[in-house]
mmCIF file of C-alpha atoms and ligand atoms in Angstrom:
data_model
loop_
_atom_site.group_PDB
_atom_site.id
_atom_site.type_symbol
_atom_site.label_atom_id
_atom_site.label_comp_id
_atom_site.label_asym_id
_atom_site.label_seq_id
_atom_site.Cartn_x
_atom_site.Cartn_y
_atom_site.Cartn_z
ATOM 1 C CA UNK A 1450 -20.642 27.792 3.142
ATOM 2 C CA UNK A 1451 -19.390 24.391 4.268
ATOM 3 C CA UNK A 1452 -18.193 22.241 0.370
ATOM 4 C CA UNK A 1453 -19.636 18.659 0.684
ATOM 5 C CA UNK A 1454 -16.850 16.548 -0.358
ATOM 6 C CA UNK A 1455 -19.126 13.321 -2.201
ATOM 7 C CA UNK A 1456 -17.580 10.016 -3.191
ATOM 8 C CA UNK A 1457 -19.443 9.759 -6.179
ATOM 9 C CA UNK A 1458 -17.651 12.111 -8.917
ATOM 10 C CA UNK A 1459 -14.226 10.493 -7.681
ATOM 11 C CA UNK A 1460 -15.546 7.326 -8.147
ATOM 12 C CA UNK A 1461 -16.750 8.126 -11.598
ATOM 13 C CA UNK A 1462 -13.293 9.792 -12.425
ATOM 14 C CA UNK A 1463 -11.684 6.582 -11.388
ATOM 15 C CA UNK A 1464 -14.207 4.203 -13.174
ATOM 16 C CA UNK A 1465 -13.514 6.356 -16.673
ATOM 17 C CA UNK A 1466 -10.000 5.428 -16.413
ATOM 18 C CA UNK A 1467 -10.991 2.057 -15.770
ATOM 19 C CA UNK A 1468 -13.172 1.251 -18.538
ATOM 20 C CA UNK A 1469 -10.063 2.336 -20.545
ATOM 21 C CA UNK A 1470 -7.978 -0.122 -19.299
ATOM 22 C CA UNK A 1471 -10.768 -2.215 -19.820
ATOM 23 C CA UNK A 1472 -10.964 -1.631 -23.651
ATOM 24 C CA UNK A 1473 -7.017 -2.042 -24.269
ATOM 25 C CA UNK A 1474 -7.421 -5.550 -22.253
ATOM 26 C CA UNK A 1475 -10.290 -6.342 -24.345
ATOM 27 C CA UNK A 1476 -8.918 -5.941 -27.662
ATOM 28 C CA UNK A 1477 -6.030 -7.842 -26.600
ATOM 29 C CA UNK A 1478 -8.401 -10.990 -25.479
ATOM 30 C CA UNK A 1479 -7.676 -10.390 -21.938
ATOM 31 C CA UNK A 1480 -10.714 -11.229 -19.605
ATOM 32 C CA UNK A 1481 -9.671 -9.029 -16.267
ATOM 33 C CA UNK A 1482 -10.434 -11.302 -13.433
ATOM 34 C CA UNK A 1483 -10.340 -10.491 -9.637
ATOM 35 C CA UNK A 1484 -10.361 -13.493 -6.450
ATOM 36 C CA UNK A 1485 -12.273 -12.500 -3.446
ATOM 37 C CA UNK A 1486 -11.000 -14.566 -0.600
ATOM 38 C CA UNK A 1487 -12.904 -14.584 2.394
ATOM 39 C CA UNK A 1488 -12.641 -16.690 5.347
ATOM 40 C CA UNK A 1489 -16.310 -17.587 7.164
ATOM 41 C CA UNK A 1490 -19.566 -15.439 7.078
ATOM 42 C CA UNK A 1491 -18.659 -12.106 8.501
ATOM 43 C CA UNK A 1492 -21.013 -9.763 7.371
ATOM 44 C CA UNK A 1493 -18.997 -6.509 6.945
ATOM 45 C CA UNK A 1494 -16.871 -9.063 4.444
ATOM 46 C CA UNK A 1495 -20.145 -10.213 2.868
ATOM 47 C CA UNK A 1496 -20.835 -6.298 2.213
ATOM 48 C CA UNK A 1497 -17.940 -5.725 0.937
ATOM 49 C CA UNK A 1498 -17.526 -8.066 -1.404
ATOM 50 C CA UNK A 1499 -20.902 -7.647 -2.393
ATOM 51 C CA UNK A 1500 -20.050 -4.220 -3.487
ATOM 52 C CA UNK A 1501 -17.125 -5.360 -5.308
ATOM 53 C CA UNK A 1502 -19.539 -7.966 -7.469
ATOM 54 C CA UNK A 1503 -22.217 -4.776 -7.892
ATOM 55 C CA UNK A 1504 -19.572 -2.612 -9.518
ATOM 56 C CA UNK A 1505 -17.462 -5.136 -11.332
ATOM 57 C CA UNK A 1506 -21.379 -6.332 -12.639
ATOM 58 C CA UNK A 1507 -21.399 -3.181 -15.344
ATOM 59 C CA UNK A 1508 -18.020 -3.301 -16.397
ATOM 60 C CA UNK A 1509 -16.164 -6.057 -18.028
ATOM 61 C CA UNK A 1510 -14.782 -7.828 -15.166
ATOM 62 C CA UNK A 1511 -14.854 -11.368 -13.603
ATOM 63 C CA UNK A 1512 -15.400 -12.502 -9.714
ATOM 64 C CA UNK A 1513 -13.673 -15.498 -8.777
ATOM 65 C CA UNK A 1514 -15.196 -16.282 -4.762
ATOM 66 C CA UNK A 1515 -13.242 -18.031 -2.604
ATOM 67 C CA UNK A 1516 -15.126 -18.954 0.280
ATOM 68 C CA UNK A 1517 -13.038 -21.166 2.631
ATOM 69 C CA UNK A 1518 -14.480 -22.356 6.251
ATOM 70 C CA UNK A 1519 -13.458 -20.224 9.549
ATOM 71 C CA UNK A 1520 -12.199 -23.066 11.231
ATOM 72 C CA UNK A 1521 -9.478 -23.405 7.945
ATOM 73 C CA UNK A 1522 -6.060 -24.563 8.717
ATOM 74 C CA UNK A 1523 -3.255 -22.323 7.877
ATOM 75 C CA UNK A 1524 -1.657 -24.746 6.071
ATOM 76 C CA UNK A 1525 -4.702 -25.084 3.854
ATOM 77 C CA UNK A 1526 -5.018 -21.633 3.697
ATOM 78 C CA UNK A 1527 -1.397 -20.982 2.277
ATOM 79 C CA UNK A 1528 -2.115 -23.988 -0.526
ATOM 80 C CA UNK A 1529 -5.148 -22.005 -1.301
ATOM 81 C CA UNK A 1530 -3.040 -19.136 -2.002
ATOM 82 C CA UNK A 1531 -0.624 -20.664 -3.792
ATOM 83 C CA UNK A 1532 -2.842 -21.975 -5.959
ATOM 84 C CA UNK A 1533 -4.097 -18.688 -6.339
ATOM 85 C CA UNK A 1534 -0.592 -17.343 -6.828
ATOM 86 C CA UNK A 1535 -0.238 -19.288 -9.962
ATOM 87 C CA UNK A 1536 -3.491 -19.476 -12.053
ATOM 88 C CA UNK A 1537 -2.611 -17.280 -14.928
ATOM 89 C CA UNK A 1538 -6.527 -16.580 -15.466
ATOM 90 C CA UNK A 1539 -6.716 -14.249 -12.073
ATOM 91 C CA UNK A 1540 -4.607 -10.863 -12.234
ATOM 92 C CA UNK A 1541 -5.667 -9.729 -8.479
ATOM 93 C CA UNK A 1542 -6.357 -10.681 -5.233
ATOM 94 C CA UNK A 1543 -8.517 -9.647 -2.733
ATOM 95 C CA UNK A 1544 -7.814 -11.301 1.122
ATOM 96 C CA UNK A 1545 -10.603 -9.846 3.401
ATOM 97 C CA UNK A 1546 -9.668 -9.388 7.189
ATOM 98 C CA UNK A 1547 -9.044 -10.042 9.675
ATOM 99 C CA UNK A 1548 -8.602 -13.620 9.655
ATOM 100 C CA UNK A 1549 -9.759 -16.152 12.087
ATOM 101 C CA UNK A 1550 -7.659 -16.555 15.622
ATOM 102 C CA UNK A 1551 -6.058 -19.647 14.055
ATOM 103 C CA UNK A 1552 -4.535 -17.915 11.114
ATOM 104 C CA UNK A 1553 -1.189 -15.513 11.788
ATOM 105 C CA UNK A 1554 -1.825 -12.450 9.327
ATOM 106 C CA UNK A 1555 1.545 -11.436 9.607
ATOM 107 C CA UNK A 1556 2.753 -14.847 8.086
ATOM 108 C CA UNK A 1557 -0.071 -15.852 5.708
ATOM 109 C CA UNK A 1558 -0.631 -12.370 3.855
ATOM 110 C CA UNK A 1559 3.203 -12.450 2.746
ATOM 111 C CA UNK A 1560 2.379 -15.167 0.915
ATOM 112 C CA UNK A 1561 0.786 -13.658 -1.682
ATOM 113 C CA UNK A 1562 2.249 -12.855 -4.669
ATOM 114 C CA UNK A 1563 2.941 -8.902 -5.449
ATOM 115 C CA UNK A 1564 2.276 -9.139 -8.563
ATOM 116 C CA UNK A 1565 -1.030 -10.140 -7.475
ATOM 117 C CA UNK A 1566 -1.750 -7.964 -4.257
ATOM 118 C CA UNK A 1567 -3.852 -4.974 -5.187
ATOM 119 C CA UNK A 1568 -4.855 -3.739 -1.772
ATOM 120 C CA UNK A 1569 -0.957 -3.774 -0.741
ATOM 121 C CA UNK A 1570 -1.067 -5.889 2.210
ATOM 122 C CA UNK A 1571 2.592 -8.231 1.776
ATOM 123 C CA UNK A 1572 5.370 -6.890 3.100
ATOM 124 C CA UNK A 1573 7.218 -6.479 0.356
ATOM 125 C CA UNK A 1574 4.494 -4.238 -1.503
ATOM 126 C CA UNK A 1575 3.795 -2.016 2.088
ATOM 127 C CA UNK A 1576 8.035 -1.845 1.885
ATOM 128 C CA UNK A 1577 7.710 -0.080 -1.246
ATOM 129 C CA UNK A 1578 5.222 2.672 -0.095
ATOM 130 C CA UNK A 1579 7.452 3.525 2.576
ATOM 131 C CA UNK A 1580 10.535 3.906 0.890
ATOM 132 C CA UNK A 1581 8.933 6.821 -0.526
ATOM 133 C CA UNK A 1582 7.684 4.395 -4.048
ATOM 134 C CA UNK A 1583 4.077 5.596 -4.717
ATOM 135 C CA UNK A 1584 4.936 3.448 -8.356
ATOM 136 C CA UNK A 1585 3.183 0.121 -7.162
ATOM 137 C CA UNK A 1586 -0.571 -0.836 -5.282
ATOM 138 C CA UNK A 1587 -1.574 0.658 -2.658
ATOM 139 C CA UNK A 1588 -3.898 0.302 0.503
ATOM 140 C CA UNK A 1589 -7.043 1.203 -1.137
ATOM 141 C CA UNK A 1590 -8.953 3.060 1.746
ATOM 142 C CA UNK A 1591 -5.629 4.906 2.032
ATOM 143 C CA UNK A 1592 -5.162 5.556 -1.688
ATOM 144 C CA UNK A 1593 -9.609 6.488 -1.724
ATOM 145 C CA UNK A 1594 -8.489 9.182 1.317
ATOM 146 C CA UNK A 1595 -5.629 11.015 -1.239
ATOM 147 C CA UNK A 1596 -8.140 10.597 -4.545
ATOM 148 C CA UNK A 1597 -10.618 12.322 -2.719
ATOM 149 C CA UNK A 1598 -8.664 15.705 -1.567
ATOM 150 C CA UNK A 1599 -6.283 15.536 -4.944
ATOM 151 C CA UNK A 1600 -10.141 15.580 -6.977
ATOM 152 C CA UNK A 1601 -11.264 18.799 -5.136
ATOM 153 C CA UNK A 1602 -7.535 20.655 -5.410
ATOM 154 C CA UNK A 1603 -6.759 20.702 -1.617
ATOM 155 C CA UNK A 1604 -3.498 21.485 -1.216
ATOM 156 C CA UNK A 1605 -1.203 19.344 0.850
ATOM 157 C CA UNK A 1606 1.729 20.882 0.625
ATOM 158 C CA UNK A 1607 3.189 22.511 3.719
ATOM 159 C CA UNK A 1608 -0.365 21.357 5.379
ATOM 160 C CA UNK A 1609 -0.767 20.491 9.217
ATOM 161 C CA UNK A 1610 -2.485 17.156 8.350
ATOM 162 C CA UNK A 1611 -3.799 14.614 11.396
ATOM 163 C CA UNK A 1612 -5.045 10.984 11.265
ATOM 164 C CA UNK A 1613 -6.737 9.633 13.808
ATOM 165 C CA UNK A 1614 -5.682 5.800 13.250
ATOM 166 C CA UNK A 1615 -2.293 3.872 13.259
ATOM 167 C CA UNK A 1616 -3.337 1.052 11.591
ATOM 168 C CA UNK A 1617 -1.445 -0.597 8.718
ATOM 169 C CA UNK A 1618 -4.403 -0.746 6.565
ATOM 170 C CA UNK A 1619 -5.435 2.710 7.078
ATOM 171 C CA UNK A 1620 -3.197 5.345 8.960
ATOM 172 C CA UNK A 1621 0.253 4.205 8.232
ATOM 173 C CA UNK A 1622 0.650 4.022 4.470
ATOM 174 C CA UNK A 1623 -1.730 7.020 4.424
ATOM 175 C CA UNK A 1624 0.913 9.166 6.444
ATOM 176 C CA UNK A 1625 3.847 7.846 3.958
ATOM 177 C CA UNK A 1626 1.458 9.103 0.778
ATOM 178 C CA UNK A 1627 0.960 12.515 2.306
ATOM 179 C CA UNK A 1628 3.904 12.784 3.088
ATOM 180 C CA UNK A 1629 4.960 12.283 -0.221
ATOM 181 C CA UNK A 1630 2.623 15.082 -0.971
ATOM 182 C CA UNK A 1631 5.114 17.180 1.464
ATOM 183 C CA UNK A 1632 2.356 17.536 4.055
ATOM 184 C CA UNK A 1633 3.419 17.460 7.684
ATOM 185 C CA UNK A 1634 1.787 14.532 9.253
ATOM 186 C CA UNK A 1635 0.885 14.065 12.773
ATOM 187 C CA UNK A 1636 -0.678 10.426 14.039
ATOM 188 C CA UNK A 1637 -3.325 10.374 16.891
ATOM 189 C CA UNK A 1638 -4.725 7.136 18.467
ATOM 190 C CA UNK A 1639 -6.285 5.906 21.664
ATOM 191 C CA UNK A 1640 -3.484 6.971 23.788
ATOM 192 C CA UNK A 1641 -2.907 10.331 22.585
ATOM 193 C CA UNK A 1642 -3.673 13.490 24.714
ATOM 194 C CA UNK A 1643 -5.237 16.569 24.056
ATOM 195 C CA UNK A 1644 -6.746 15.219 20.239
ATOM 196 C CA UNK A 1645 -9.091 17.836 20.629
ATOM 197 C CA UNK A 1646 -6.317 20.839 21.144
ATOM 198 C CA UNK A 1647 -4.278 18.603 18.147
ATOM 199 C CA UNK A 1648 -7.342 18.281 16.009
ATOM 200 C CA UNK A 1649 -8.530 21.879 16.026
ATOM 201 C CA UNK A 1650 -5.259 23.385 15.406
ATOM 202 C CA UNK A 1651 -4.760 20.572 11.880
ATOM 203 C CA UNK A 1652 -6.062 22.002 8.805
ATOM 204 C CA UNK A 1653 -7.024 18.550 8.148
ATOM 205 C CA UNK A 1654 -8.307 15.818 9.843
ATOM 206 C CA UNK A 1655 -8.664 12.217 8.661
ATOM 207 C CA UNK A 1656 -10.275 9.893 10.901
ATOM 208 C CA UNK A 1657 -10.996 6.120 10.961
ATOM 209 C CA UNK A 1658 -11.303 5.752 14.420
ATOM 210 C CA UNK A 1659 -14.972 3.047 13.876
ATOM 211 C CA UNK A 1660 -17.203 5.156 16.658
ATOM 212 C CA UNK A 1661 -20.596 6.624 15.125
ATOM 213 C CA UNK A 1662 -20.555 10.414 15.720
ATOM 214 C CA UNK A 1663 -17.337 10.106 18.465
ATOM 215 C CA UNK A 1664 -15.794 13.715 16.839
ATOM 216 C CA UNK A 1665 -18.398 16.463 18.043
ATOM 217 C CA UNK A 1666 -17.929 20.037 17.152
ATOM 218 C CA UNK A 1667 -15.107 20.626 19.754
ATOM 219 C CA UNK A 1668 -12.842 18.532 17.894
ATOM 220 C CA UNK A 1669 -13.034 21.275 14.837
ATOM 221 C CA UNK A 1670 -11.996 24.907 13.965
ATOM 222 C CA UNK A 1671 -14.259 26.767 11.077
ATOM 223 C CA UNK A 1672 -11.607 26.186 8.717
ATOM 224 C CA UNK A 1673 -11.448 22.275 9.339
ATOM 225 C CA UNK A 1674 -11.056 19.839 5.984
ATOM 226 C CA UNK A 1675 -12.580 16.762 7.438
ATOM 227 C CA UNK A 1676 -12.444 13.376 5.791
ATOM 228 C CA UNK A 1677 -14.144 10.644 7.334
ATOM 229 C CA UNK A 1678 -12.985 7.125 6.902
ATOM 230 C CA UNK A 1679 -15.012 5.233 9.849
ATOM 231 C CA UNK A 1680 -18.063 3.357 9.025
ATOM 232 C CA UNK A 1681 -20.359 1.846 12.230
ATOM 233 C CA UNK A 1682 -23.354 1.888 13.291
ATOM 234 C CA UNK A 1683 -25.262 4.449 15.702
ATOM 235 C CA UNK A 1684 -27.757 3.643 18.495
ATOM 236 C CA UNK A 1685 -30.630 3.824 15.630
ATOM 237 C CA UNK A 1686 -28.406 1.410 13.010
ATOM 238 C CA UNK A 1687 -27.330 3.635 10.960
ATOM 239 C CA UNK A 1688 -24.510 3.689 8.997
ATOM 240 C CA UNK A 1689 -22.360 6.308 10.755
ATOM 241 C CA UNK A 1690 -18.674 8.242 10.093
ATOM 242 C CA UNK A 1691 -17.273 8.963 13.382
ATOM 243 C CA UNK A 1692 -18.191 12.391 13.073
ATOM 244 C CA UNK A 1693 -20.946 13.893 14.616
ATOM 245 C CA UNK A 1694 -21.717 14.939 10.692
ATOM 246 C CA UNK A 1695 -24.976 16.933 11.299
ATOM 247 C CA UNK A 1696 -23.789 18.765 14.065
ATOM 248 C CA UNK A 1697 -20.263 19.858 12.619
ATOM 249 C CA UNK A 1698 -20.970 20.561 8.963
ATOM 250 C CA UNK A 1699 -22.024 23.491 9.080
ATOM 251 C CA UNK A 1700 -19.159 25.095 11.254
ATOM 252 C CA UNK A 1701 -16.391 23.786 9.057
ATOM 253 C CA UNK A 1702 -14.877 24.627 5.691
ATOM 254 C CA UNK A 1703 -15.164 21.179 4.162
ATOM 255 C CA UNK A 1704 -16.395 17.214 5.091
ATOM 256 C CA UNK A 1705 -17.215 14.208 3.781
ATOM 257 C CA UNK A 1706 -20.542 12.745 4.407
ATOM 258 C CA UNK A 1707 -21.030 8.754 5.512
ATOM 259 C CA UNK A 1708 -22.203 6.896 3.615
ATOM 260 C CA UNK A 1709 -21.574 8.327 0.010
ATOM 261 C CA UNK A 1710 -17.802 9.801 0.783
ATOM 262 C CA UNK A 1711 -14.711 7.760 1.013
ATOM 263 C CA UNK A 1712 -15.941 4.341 1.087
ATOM 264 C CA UNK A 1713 -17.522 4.837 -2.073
ATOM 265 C CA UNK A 1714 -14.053 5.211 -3.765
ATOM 266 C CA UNK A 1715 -12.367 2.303 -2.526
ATOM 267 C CA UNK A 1716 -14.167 -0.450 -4.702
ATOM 268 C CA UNK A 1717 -13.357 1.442 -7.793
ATOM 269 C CA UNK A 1718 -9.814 1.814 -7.227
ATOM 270 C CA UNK A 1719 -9.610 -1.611 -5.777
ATOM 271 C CA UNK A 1720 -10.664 -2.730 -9.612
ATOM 272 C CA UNK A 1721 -8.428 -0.127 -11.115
ATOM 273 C CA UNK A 1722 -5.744 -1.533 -9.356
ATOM 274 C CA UNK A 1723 -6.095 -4.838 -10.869
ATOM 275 C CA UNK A 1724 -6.533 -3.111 -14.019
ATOM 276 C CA UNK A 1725 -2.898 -2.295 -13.787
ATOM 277 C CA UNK A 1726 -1.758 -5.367 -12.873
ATOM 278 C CA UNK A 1727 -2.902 -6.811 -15.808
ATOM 279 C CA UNK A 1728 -1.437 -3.427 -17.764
ATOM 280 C CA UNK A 1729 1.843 -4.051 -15.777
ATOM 281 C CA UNK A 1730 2.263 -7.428 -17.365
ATOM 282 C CA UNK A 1731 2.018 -6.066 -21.638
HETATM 283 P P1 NAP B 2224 -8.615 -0.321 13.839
HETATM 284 O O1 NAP B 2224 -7.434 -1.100 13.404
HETATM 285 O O2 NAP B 2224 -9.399 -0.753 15.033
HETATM 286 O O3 NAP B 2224 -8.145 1.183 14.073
HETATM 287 C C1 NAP B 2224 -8.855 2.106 14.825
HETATM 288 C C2 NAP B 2224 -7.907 3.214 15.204
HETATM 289 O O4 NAP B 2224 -8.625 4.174 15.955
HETATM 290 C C3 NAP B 2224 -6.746 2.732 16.079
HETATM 291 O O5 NAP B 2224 -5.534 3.326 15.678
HETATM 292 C C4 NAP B 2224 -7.174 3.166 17.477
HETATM 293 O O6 NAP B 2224 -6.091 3.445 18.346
HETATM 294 C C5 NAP B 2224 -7.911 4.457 17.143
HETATM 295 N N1 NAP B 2224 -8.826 4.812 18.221
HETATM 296 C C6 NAP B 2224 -9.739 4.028 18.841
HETATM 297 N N2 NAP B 2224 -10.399 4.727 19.800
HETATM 298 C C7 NAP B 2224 -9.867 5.976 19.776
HETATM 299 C C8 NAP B 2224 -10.104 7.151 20.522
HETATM 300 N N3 NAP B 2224 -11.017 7.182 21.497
HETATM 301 N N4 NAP B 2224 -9.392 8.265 20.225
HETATM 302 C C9 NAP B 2224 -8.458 8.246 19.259
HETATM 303 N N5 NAP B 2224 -8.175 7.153 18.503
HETATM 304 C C10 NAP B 2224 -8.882 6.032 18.774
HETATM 305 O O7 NAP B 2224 -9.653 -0.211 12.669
HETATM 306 P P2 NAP B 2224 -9.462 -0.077 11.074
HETATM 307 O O8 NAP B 2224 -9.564 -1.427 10.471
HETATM 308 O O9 NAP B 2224 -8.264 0.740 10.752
HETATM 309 O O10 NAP B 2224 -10.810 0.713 10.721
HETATM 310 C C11 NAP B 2224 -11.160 1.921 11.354
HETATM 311 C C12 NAP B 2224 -12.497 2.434 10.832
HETATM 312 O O11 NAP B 2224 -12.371 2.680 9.435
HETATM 313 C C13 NAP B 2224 -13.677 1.454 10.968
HETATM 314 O O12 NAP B 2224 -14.875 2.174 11.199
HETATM 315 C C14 NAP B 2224 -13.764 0.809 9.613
HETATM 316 O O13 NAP B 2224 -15.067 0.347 9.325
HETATM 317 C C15 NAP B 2224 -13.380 1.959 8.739
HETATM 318 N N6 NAP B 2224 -12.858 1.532 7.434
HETATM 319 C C16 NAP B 2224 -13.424 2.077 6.352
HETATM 320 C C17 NAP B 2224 -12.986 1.719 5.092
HETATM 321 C C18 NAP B 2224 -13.594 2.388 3.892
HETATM 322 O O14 NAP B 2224 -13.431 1.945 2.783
HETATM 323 N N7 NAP B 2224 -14.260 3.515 4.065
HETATM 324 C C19 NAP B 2224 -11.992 0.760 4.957
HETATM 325 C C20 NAP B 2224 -11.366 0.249 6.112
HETATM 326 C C21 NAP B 2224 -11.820 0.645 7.359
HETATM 327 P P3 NAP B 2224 -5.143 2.252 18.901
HETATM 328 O O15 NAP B 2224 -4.215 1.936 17.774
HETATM 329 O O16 NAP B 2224 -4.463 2.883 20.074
HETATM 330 O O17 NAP B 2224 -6.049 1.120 19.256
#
């Protein structure tokens, strides 16, 4: 019978160590705060940092918004951060992307201190990761991805592992962290041939490829682990994985649903990484 790989327990492992953190701040005074910048009124930002402020609400930990106009300068923008940079009241940052046309990522998100930047998105913090350091923050969809097959004991070793998505937010640091699990890692993308003849020969595949039910049950072999990272809509408007989930799940040896698999761990390890910021600092 196909194992339902759920968000939910993860997430709850993750908040206990949390609200641990949480305590030894406390009784030391320290407040942890978080700053949610956001550029304009994108609504998958709006979500997500709404789901940061509902699960920061029951633990003890502060939202600082920082809502700036799209049509910001990137000169502003950078003062912004360094003003950010240096308030001694806000442990983390949060920059949600991508910017506006005007801004150059590349530039702008290296300007934020490392000390500070708990989704791992300066250069010098991504640098780290692949050197082979898993010591400091990392992408937190990427780091939800390993939490989720570490919590149900899949073994990586040795394991014919694809992922569907050469991003830097998503697919790259994720191949460096299994391959630190001594996985064999193979990257897919738009341009790659044969994905189906690549995906069902993987033991598992990790997708985050943002097309509602693209992956069909061609794409998978009975002993497929399946971890789906994409969240979009379908022709009814419904939040979708790119897997075709009710088709597949019941010919494969494990998969995570959407909505209630991965992207249900990333807020809570986006807070317990600025738990450990603040740790990193007693
Ligand atoms: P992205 O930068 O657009 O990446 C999409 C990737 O999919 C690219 O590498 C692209 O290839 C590849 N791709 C597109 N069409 C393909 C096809 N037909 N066959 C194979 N590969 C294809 O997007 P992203 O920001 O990484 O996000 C991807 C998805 O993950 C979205 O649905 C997003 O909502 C979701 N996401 C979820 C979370 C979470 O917490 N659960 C967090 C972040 C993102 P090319 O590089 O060749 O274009």
């Amino acid at each position: 019978m196909t194992k339902i790989l759920k968000g939910k327990p993860v997430e709850d492992k993750i908040t206990d160590e949390s609200l641990e953190m949480i305590e030894r701040l406390n009784k030391k005074d320290i407040l942890p705060q978080i700053c949610i910048i956001r550029i304009g009124k994108n609504p998958d930002d709006i979500s997500y940092e709404n789901s940061i402020v509902r699960y920061t609400k029951s633990l003890n930990v502060q939202v600082k918004h920082l809502t700036l106009e799209s049509n910001i300068s990137q000169e502003e923008l950078i003062k912004e951060i360094d003003r950010i940079n240096k308030d001694g009241d806000i442990g983390g940052v949060l920059m949600l992307r991508p910017f506006p046309k005007q801004i150059d990522d590349d530039m702008v998100r290296n300007y934020l201190a490392v000390e500070k930047d708990i989704d791992c998105m300066n250069t010098l913090s991504l640098a780290k990761l692949f050197e082979g350091d898993m010591s400091g923050f990392m992408p937190c969809t990427a780091k939800a991805v390993l939490e989720i097959l570490l919590y149900n004991n899949i073994k990586l070793e040795g394991k014919n592992i694809v992922i569907i998505n050469r991003s830097i937010v998503v697919g790259k640091p994720l191949a460096m962290m299994l391959l630190d699990e001594n996985a064999s890692v193979t990257i897919c993308h738009s341009k790659s041939n044969e994905l189906k003849a690549i995906t069902r020969n993987a033991d598992i595949v990790i997708t985050a490829v943002g097309k509602a039910n693209y992956l069909t049950e061609e794409y998978f072999s009975e002993n497929s682990i399946l971890i789906d990272v994409g969240m979009s809509l379908d022709e009814m408007g419904n939040l979708s994985g790119d897997i075709d989930f009710e088709n597949v799940k019941e010919n494969v040896k494990m998969i995570t649903p959407v909505p209630g698999g991965v992207g249900r761990i990333t807020t809570s390890i986006l807070i317990n990484q600025l738990l450990k910021a603040y740790i990193n600092k007693l």
